[in-house]
CSV table of C-alpha atoms and ligand atoms in Angstrom, one decimal:
chain,number,residue,atom,x,y,z
A,18,UNK,CA,100.5,134.0,61.7
A,19,UNK,CA,104.1,133.9,62.8
A,20,UNK,CA,106.7,131.9,61.0
A,21,UNK,CA,107.1,129.6,64.0
A,22,UNK,CA,103.4,129.0,64.1
A,23,UNK,CA,103.2,128.2,60.4
A,24,UNK,CA,106.1,125.8,60.8
A,25,UNK,CA,104.2,124.1,63.5
A,26,UNK,CA,101.7,122.7,61.1
A,27,UNK,CA,102.9,119.4,59.7
A,28,UNK,CA,106.1,119.8,57.8
A,29,UNK,CA,108.0,117.0,59.4
A,30,UNK,CA,110.7,116.7,56.7
A,31,UNK,CA,111.6,120.4,57.1
A,32,UNK,CA,111.6,120.1,60.9
A,33,UNK,CA,113.8,117.0,60.8
A,34,UNK,CA,116.2,118.6,58.3
A,35,UNK,CA,116.5,121.7,60.5
A,36,UNK,CA,117.1,119.5,63.6
A,37,UNK,CA,119.7,117.6,61.8
A,38,UNK,CA,121.5,120.9,61.0
A,39,UNK,CA,121.4,121.5,64.7
A,40,UNK,CA,118.8,124.3,64.8
A,41,UNK,CA,117.7,124.5,68.4
A,42,UNK,CA,114.1,125.5,67.7
A,43,UNK,CA,113.5,122.5,65.5
A,44,UNK,CA,115.1,120.2,68.2
A,45,UNK,CA,112.8,121.8,70.8
A,46,UNK,CA,109.8,121.3,68.6
A,47,UNK,CA,110.5,117.7,67.9
A,48,UNK,CA,110.8,117.0,71.7
A,49,UNK,CA,107.5,118.8,72.2
A,50,UNK,CA,106.0,116.4,69.7
A,51,UNK,CA,107.2,113.6,71.9
A,52,UNK,CA,105.9,115.2,75.1
A,53,UNK,CA,102.5,115.7,73.4
A,54,UNK,CA,102.5,112.2,72.1
A,55,UNK,CA,101.8,113.7,68.7
A,56,UNK,CA,100.4,111.5,66.0
A,57,UNK,CA,103.2,112.9,63.8
A,58,UNK,CA,105.8,111.0,65.8
A,59,UNK,CA,105.5,108.0,63.6
A,60,UNK,CA,106.7,110.1,60.7
A,61,UNK,CA,109.3,111.9,62.8
A,62,UNK,CA,110.8,108.7,64.2
A,63,UNK,CA,111.0,107.2,60.7
A,64,UNK,CA,112.9,110.2,59.4
A,65,UNK,CA,115.2,110.2,62.4
A,66,UNK,CA,116.0,106.5,62.5
A,67,UNK,CA,118.9,106.6,60.0
A,68,UNK,CA,120.4,109.6,61.8
A,69,UNK,CA,120.7,108.0,65.2
A,70,UNK,CA,123.2,105.8,67.0
A,71,UNK,CA,126.0,108.2,67.4
A,72,UNK,CA,125.3,109.6,70.8
A,73,UNK,CA,126.7,108.3,74.1
A,74,UNK,CA,123.9,108.4,76.6
A,75,UNK,CA,124.7,109.0,80.2
A,76,UNK,CA,122.0,108.8,82.9
A,77,UNK,CA,122.4,110.7,86.2
A,78,UNK,CA,120.3,109.7,89.2
A,79,UNK,CA,120.2,110.3,92.9
A,80,UNK,CA,118.1,111.9,95.6
A,81,UNK,CA,116.9,115.4,95.2
A,82,UNK,CA,119.5,117.9,96.4
A,83,UNK,CA,122.4,115.6,95.9
A,84,UNK,CA,123.8,117.8,93.1
A,85,UNK,CA,122.5,116.2,89.9
A,86,UNK,CA,121.8,119.5,88.2
A,87,UNK,CA,125.1,121.1,89.3
A,88,UNK,CA,127.0,118.0,88.2
A,89,UNK,CA,125.2,117.9,84.9
A,90,UNK,CA,126.1,121.5,84.3
A,91,UNK,CA,129.8,120.8,85.2
A,92,UNK,CA,129.8,117.8,82.9
A,93,UNK,CA,128.5,119.9,80.1
A,94,UNK,CA,131.3,122.4,80.6
A,95,UNK,CA,133.9,119.5,80.6
A,96,UNK,CA,132.4,117.9,77.4
A,97,UNK,CA,132.2,121.3,75.7
A,98,UNK,CA,135.8,121.9,76.5
A,99,UNK,CA,136.6,118.6,74.7
A,100,UNK,CA,134.7,119.9,71.7
A,101,UNK,CA,131.7,117.6,72.1
A,102,UNK,CA,128.1,118.6,71.3
A,103,UNK,CA,126.0,117.9,74.3
A,104,UNK,CA,122.3,117.4,74.9
A,105,UNK,CA,120.7,117.5,78.3
A,106,UNK,CA,117.4,116.0,79.0
A,107,UNK,CA,116.0,116.7,82.4
A,108,UNK,CA,113.1,114.4,82.9
A,109,UNK,CA,110.5,115.0,85.5
A,110,UNK,CA,108.3,111.9,85.8
A,111,UNK,CA,106.0,113.5,88.4
A,112,UNK,CA,105.5,117.1,87.3
A,113,UNK,CA,102.3,118.2,85.6
A,114,UNK,CA,104.2,121.1,84.0
A,115,UNK,CA,105.6,120.8,80.5
A,116,UNK,CA,109.1,121.7,79.3
A,117,UNK,CA,109.3,125.4,79.4
A,118,UNK,CA,108.0,125.9,82.9
A,119,UNK,CA,110.5,123.5,84.4
A,120,UNK,CA,113.4,124.8,82.3
A,121,UNK,CA,113.0,128.2,84.0
A,122,UNK,CA,113.9,126.5,87.3
A,123,UNK,CA,117.0,124.9,86.0
A,124,UNK,CA,119.0,128.0,86.8
A,125,UNK,CA,122.2,126.1,87.1
A,126,UNK,CA,122.1,125.3,83.4
A,127,UNK,CA,121.7,128.9,82.4
A,128,UNK,CA,125.4,129.4,81.8
A,129,UNK,CA,125.1,127.1,78.8
A,130,UNK,CA,122.0,128.6,77.4
A,131,UNK,CA,123.8,130.8,74.8
A,132,UNK,CA,126.1,128.0,73.7
A,133,UNK,CA,125.0,126.6,70.3
A,134,UNK,CA,126.7,123.3,71.0
A,135,UNK,CA,124.4,122.6,73.9
A,136,UNK,CA,120.7,121.6,73.9
A,137,UNK,CA,119.0,121.7,77.3
A,138,UNK,CA,115.5,120.4,77.5
A,139,UNK,CA,113.2,119.5,80.4
A,140,UNK,CA,110.4,117.1,79.8
A,141,UNK,CA,107.5,116.1,81.9
A,142,UNK,CA,106.0,112.7,81.4
A,143,UNK,CA,103.2,112.6,83.8
A,144,UNK,CA,99.9,111.9,82.2
A,145,UNK,CA,101.6,109.9,79.4
A,146,UNK,CA,100.2,106.5,79.0
A,147,UNK,CA,103.6,105.0,78.5
A,148,UNK,CA,105.3,107.4,80.9
A,149,UNK,CA,109.0,107.8,81.0
A,150,UNK,CA,109.8,104.5,79.3
A,151,UNK,CA,107.9,105.7,76.3
A,152,UNK,CA,108.9,109.3,76.0
A,153,UNK,CA,112.6,109.3,77.1
A,154,UNK,CA,114.0,107.1,74.3
A,155,UNK,CA,112.2,109.2,71.7
A,156,UNK,CA,113.5,112.5,73.1
A,157,UNK,CA,117.0,110.9,73.2
A,158,UNK,CA,116.6,110.0,69.5
A,159,UNK,CA,115.9,113.6,68.7
A,160,UNK,CA,119.0,114.8,70.4
A,161,UNK,CA,121.1,112.0,68.9
A,162,UNK,CA,119.9,112.8,65.4
A,163,UNK,CA,120.6,116.5,66.0
A,164,UNK,CA,124.2,115.6,66.3
A,165,UNK,CA,124.8,115.4,70.0
A,166,UNK,CA,127.9,113.4,70.8
A,167,UNK,CA,126.8,113.1,74.4
A,168,UNK,CA,123.3,113.1,75.9
A,169,UNK,CA,123.0,113.5,79.6
A,170,UNK,CA,119.7,112.3,81.0
A,171,UNK,CA,118.9,113.6,84.5
A,172,UNK,CA,115.9,113.0,86.6
A,173,UNK,CA,114.3,115.9,88.4
A,174,UNK,CA,112.2,115.6,91.4
A,175,UNK,CA,111.4,112.3,93.1
A,176,UNK,CA,113.9,109.6,92.7
A,177,UNK,CA,111.6,106.6,92.2
A,178,UNK,CA,112.3,106.3,88.5
A,179,UNK,CA,116.0,105.8,88.9
A,180,UNK,CA,115.8,102.3,87.5
A,181,UNK,CA,113.9,103.6,84.5
A,182,UNK,CA,116.4,106.3,83.7
A,183,UNK,CA,119.2,103.8,84.1
A,184,UNK,CA,117.5,101.6,81.6
A,185,UNK,CA,117.7,104.4,79.0
A,186,UNK,CA,121.4,105.0,79.4
A,187,UNK,CA,124.6,103.5,78.0
A,188,UNK,CA,126.3,104.5,81.3
A,189,UNK,CA,124.4,105.1,84.6
A,190,UNK,CA,125.9,107.5,87.1
A,191,UNK,CA,124.5,107.3,90.6
A,192,UNK,CA,125.1,110.3,92.8
A,193,UNK,CA,125.3,110.4,96.6
A,194,UNK,CA,126.2,113.1,99.1
A,195,UNK,CA,127.4,112.9,102.6
A,196,UNK,CA,125.0,113.4,105.4
A,197,UNK,CA,121.9,112.5,103.5
A,198,UNK,CA,121.5,109.0,104.9
A,199,UNK,CA,122.1,108.0,101.3
A,200,UNK,CA,124.0,104.8,102.0
A,201,UNK,CA,121.0,103.2,103.6
A,202,UNK,CA,118.6,104.6,101.1
A,203,UNK,CA,120.8,103.4,98.3
A,204,UNK,CA,120.5,99.8,99.5
A,205,UNK,CA,116.8,100.1,99.8
A,206,UNK,CA,116.3,101.7,96.4
A,207,UNK,CA,118.4,99.1,94.7
A,208,UNK,CA,120.6,101.7,93.1
A,209,UNK,CA,123.6,99.6,94.0
A,210,UNK,CA,122.6,97.4,91.1
A,211,UNK,CA,122.3,100.1,88.5
A,212,UNK,CA,125.3,102.3,88.9
A,213,UNK,CA,128.2,101.9,86.4
A,214,UNK,CA,129.9,104.9,88.0
A,215,UNK,CA,129.2,106.3,91.5
A,216,UNK,CA,129.8,109.9,92.6
A,217,UNK,CA,130.1,111.1,96.1
A,218,UNK,CA,129.3,114.8,95.5
A,219,UNK,CA,129.7,117.6,98.1
A,220,UNK,CA,133.1,116.2,98.9
A,221,UNK,CA,133.8,119.5,100.6
A,222,UNK,CA,131.5,118.5,103.4
A,223,UNK,CA,132.3,116.3,106.4
A,224,UNK,CA,131.5,112.7,105.9
A,225,UNK,CA,132.3,112.4,102.2
A,226,UNK,CA,135.1,109.9,102.9
A,227,UNK,CA,132.8,107.8,105.2
A,228,UNK,CA,130.1,107.8,102.5
A,229,UNK,CA,132.6,106.7,99.9
A,230,UNK,CA,133.9,104.0,102.3
A,231,UNK,CA,130.4,102.7,103.1
A,232,UNK,CA,129.5,102.7,99.4
A,233,UNK,CA,132.7,100.8,98.6
A,234,UNK,CA,131.9,98.3,101.2
A,235,UNK,CA,128.4,97.8,100.0
A,236,UNK,CA,129.4,97.5,96.4
A,237,UNK,CA,132.0,94.9,97.3
A,238,UNK,CA,129.7,92.8,99.3
A,239,UNK,CA,127.0,92.2,96.8
A,240,UNK,CA,128.7,90.8,93.8
A,241,UNK,CA,131.4,88.4,92.8
A,242,UNK,CA,133.2,89.7,89.8
A,243,UNK,CA,135.1,87.7,87.3
A,244,UNK,CA,138.4,89.1,85.9
A,245,UNK,CA,137.6,91.7,83.3
A,246,UNK,CA,134.2,92.5,84.8
A,247,UNK,CA,133.5,96.2,85.4
A,248,UNK,CA,134.1,97.4,88.9
A,249,UNK,CA,132.1,100.6,89.3
A,250,UNK,CA,134.5,103.3,90.4
A,251,UNK,CA,133.6,105.8,93.1
A,252,UNK,CA,134.5,109.4,92.2
A,253,UNK,CA,134.5,112.2,94.7
A,254,UNK,CA,133.4,115.6,93.4
A,255,UNK,CA,132.7,119.1,94.5
A,256,UNK,CA,130.4,119.8,91.5
A,257,UNK,CA,129.7,123.3,92.7
A,258,UNK,CA,133.4,124.1,92.1
A,259,UNK,CA,134.0,121.8,89.2
A,260,UNK,CA,136.4,119.6,91.3
A,261,UNK,CA,136.6,116.0,90.4
A,262,UNK,CA,134.7,116.5,87.2
A,263,UNK,CA,137.6,115.6,85.0
A,264,UNK,CA,137.9,112.3,86.9
A,265,UNK,CA,134.2,111.7,86.4
A,266,UNK,CA,134.6,112.3,82.6
A,267,UNK,CA,137.6,109.9,82.7
A,268,UNK,CA,135.5,107.2,84.5
A,269,UNK,CA,132.7,107.6,81.9
A,270,UNK,CA,135.2,107.3,79.0
A,271,UNK,CA,136.7,104.2,80.6
A,272,UNK,CA,133.3,102.6,81.1
A,273,UNK,CA,132.4,103.4,77.5
A,274,UNK,CA,135.6,101.9,76.2
A,275,UNK,CA,135.1,98.8,78.4
A,276,UNK,CA,131.5,98.4,77.1
A,277,UNK,CA,132.6,98.7,73.5
A,278,UNK,CA,135.4,96.3,74.0
A,279,UNK,CA,133.3,93.6,75.7
A,280,UNK,CA,130.2,94.0,73.4
A,281,UNK,CA,128.2,95.4,76.3
A,282,UNK,CA,127.3,98.6,74.5
A,283,UNK,CA,125.8,96.7,71.7
A,284,UNK,CA,123.9,94.4,74.1
A,285,UNK,CA,122.6,97.3,76.1
A,286,UNK,CA,121.4,99.1,73.0
A,287,UNK,CA,119.7,96.0,71.7
A,288,UNK,CA,117.9,95.5,75.0
A,289,UNK,CA,116.9,99.1,75.0
A,290,UNK,CA,115.5,98.9,71.5
A,291,UNK,CA,113.5,95.8,72.5
A,292,UNK,CA,112.1,97.6,75.5
A,293,UNK,CA,111.3,100.6,73.3
A,294,UNK,CA,109.4,98.5,70.8
A,295,UNK,CA,107.6,96.7,73.6
A,296,UNK,CA,106.6,99.9,75.3
A,297,UNK,CA,105.3,101.5,72.1
A,298,UNK,CA,103.3,98.3,71.3
A,299,UNK,CA,101.9,97.9,74.7
A,300,UNK,CA,101.0,101.6,74.9
A,301,UNK,CA,99.3,101.4,71.5
A,302,UNK,CA,97.3,98.4,72.6
A,303,UNK,CA,96.3,100.1,75.9
A,304,UNK,CA,95.1,103.1,73.9
A,305,UNK,CA,93.0,100.9,71.7
A,306,UNK,CA,91.6,98.9,74.5
A,307,UNK,CA,90.9,102.2,76.4
A,308,UNK,CA,89.1,103.4,73.3
A,309,UNK,CA,86.9,100.3,73.5
A,310,UNK,CA,85.3,101.5,76.8
A,311,UNK,CA,81.6,101.5,76.1
A,312,UNK,CA,82.2,99.5,72.9
A,313,UNK,CA,79.5,96.9,72.2
A,314,UNK,CA,81.9,94.0,71.8
A,315,UNK,CA,83.5,94.7,75.2
A,316,UNK,CA,80.1,95.1,76.8
A,317,UNK,CA,79.1,91.7,75.4
A,318,UNK,CA,82.2,90.1,76.7
A,319,UNK,CA,81.8,91.7,80.1
A,320,UNK,CA,78.2,90.5,80.3
A,321,UNK,CA,79.3,86.9,79.6
A,322,UNK,CA,82.1,87.1,82.2
A,323,UNK,CA,79.5,88.4,84.7
A,324,UNK,CA,77.1,85.6,83.9
A,325,UNK,CA,79.8,83.1,84.2
A,326,UNK,CA,79.5,81.9,80.6
A,327,UNK,CA,83.0,83.1,79.7
A,328,UNK,CA,86.2,83.3,81.7
A,329,UNK,CA,88.1,86.6,81.7
A,330,UNK,CA,91.2,85.1,80.0
A,331,UNK,CA,89.3,83.9,77.0
A,332,UNK,CA,87.5,87.2,76.9
A,333,UNK,CA,90.8,89.1,77.0
A,334,UNK,CA,92.2,86.9,74.2
A,335,UNK,CA,89.1,87.6,72.2
A,336,UNK,CA,89.5,91.4,72.7
A,337,UNK,CA,93.2,91.4,71.9
A,338,UNK,CA,92.9,89.3,68.7
A,339,UNK,CA,90.2,91.6,67.6
A,340,UNK,CA,92.5,94.6,68.0
A,341,UNK,CA,95.4,93.2,66.0
A,342,UNK,CA,93.7,91.4,63.2
B,406,LIG,P1,119.7,118.1,92.4
B,406,LIG,O1,118.4,118.3,93.1
B,406,LIG,O2,120.2,116.7,92.7
B,406,LIG,O3,119.7,118.5,91.0
B,406,LIG,O4,120.8,119.1,93.2
B,406,LIG,P2,121.3,120.5,92.8
B,406,LIG,O5,122.4,120.4,91.7
B,406,LIG,O6,120.2,121.4,92.5
B,406,LIG,O7,122.1,120.9,94.1
B,406,LIG,C1,121.5,121.1,95.3
B,406,LIG,C2,122.2,122.1,96.2
B,406,LIG,O8,123.5,121.6,96.5
B,406,LIG,C3,122.5,123.4,95.5
B,406,LIG,O9,122.3,124.4,96.5
B,406,LIG,C4,123.9,123.3,95.1
B,406,LIG,O10,124.5,124.6,95.0
B,406,LIG,C5,124.5,122.5,96.2
B,406,LIG,N1,125.7,121.8,95.7
B,406,LIG,C6,125.9,121.1,94.5
B,406,LIG,N2,127.1,120.6,94.5
B,406,LIG,C7,127.7,120.9,95.6
B,406,LIG,C8,129.0,120.6,96.2
B,406,LIG,O11,129.9,119.9,95.6
B,406,LIG,N3,129.3,121.1,97.4
B,406,LIG,C9,128.4,121.8,98.2
B,406,LIG,N4,128.7,122.2,99.4
B,406,LIG,N5,127.1,122.1,97.7
B,406,LIG,C10,126.8,121.6,96.4
């Protein structure tokens, strides 16, 4: 049996200690435990809890092809230059493939693969009972505990989970590009509500100024802002050439400082923790209820509901109270 294989058994404290020291394999293994919804996660999360809270979490969303991966890579370069340790979590809510398979496709990240100050990990969440909302916060915790100063969370594939990704981040970056009909799509998808910072990438292409103007117009229309409120900036970038990336980092730092000053960072983290608790609780309940399929008690309740001797709400109360008592 190889050493890696032996370590795979159940030695959570060792794994956590190694992750804390920044050992990439341990970090990868812990995220795999999340992806697999391992029963050991309870122990892992208990061990990680005191080590978390230091990372600044930035979510990047936008339509496929807009330049998320290229921008993420450029941000990694910028943060590394500033001496920060960076974690990248590329989440694919639709892919049936697990981490490794996807990672191979993220070629634009390959320039960072030999940098010990960078962790890059793809994670598939399809098939998970709790999905992205369940898995992403736990994977972020692993990267946080491993000493990442910044965690970049990027969606891969379809963009329907933008709101979910935004809910995991301290700062949400929404990317658009000229000529993609993004302005109209943005309004439809409601991403105008979630962006703390907007990026018009591919600014080397025609129409970038028009996209920025349209976005500016749309952002201005929707909301009335009080003095001191955050006005989401629009940053133009050519991520493929690293242009505008310093400005983007600057916008992120400003947003972070504004959040800290106004107590928004603490508020967001509290709300995230509440969501996380709720998701874990609901997922656990659903698992237990799912486990009751074919169970005698449920069968009896179902029969009563069918006969009309019991209503479905009372039956559901009965079922839930039986699960938690
Ligand atoms: P994602 O699907 O949102 O992650 O987008 P990618 O980062 O994979 O980029 C999609 C394509 O756009 C790739 O071929 C990139 O090389 C290209 N691209 C990214 N940034 C720029 C840019 O600033 N200008 C131009 N012209 N192309 C870019």
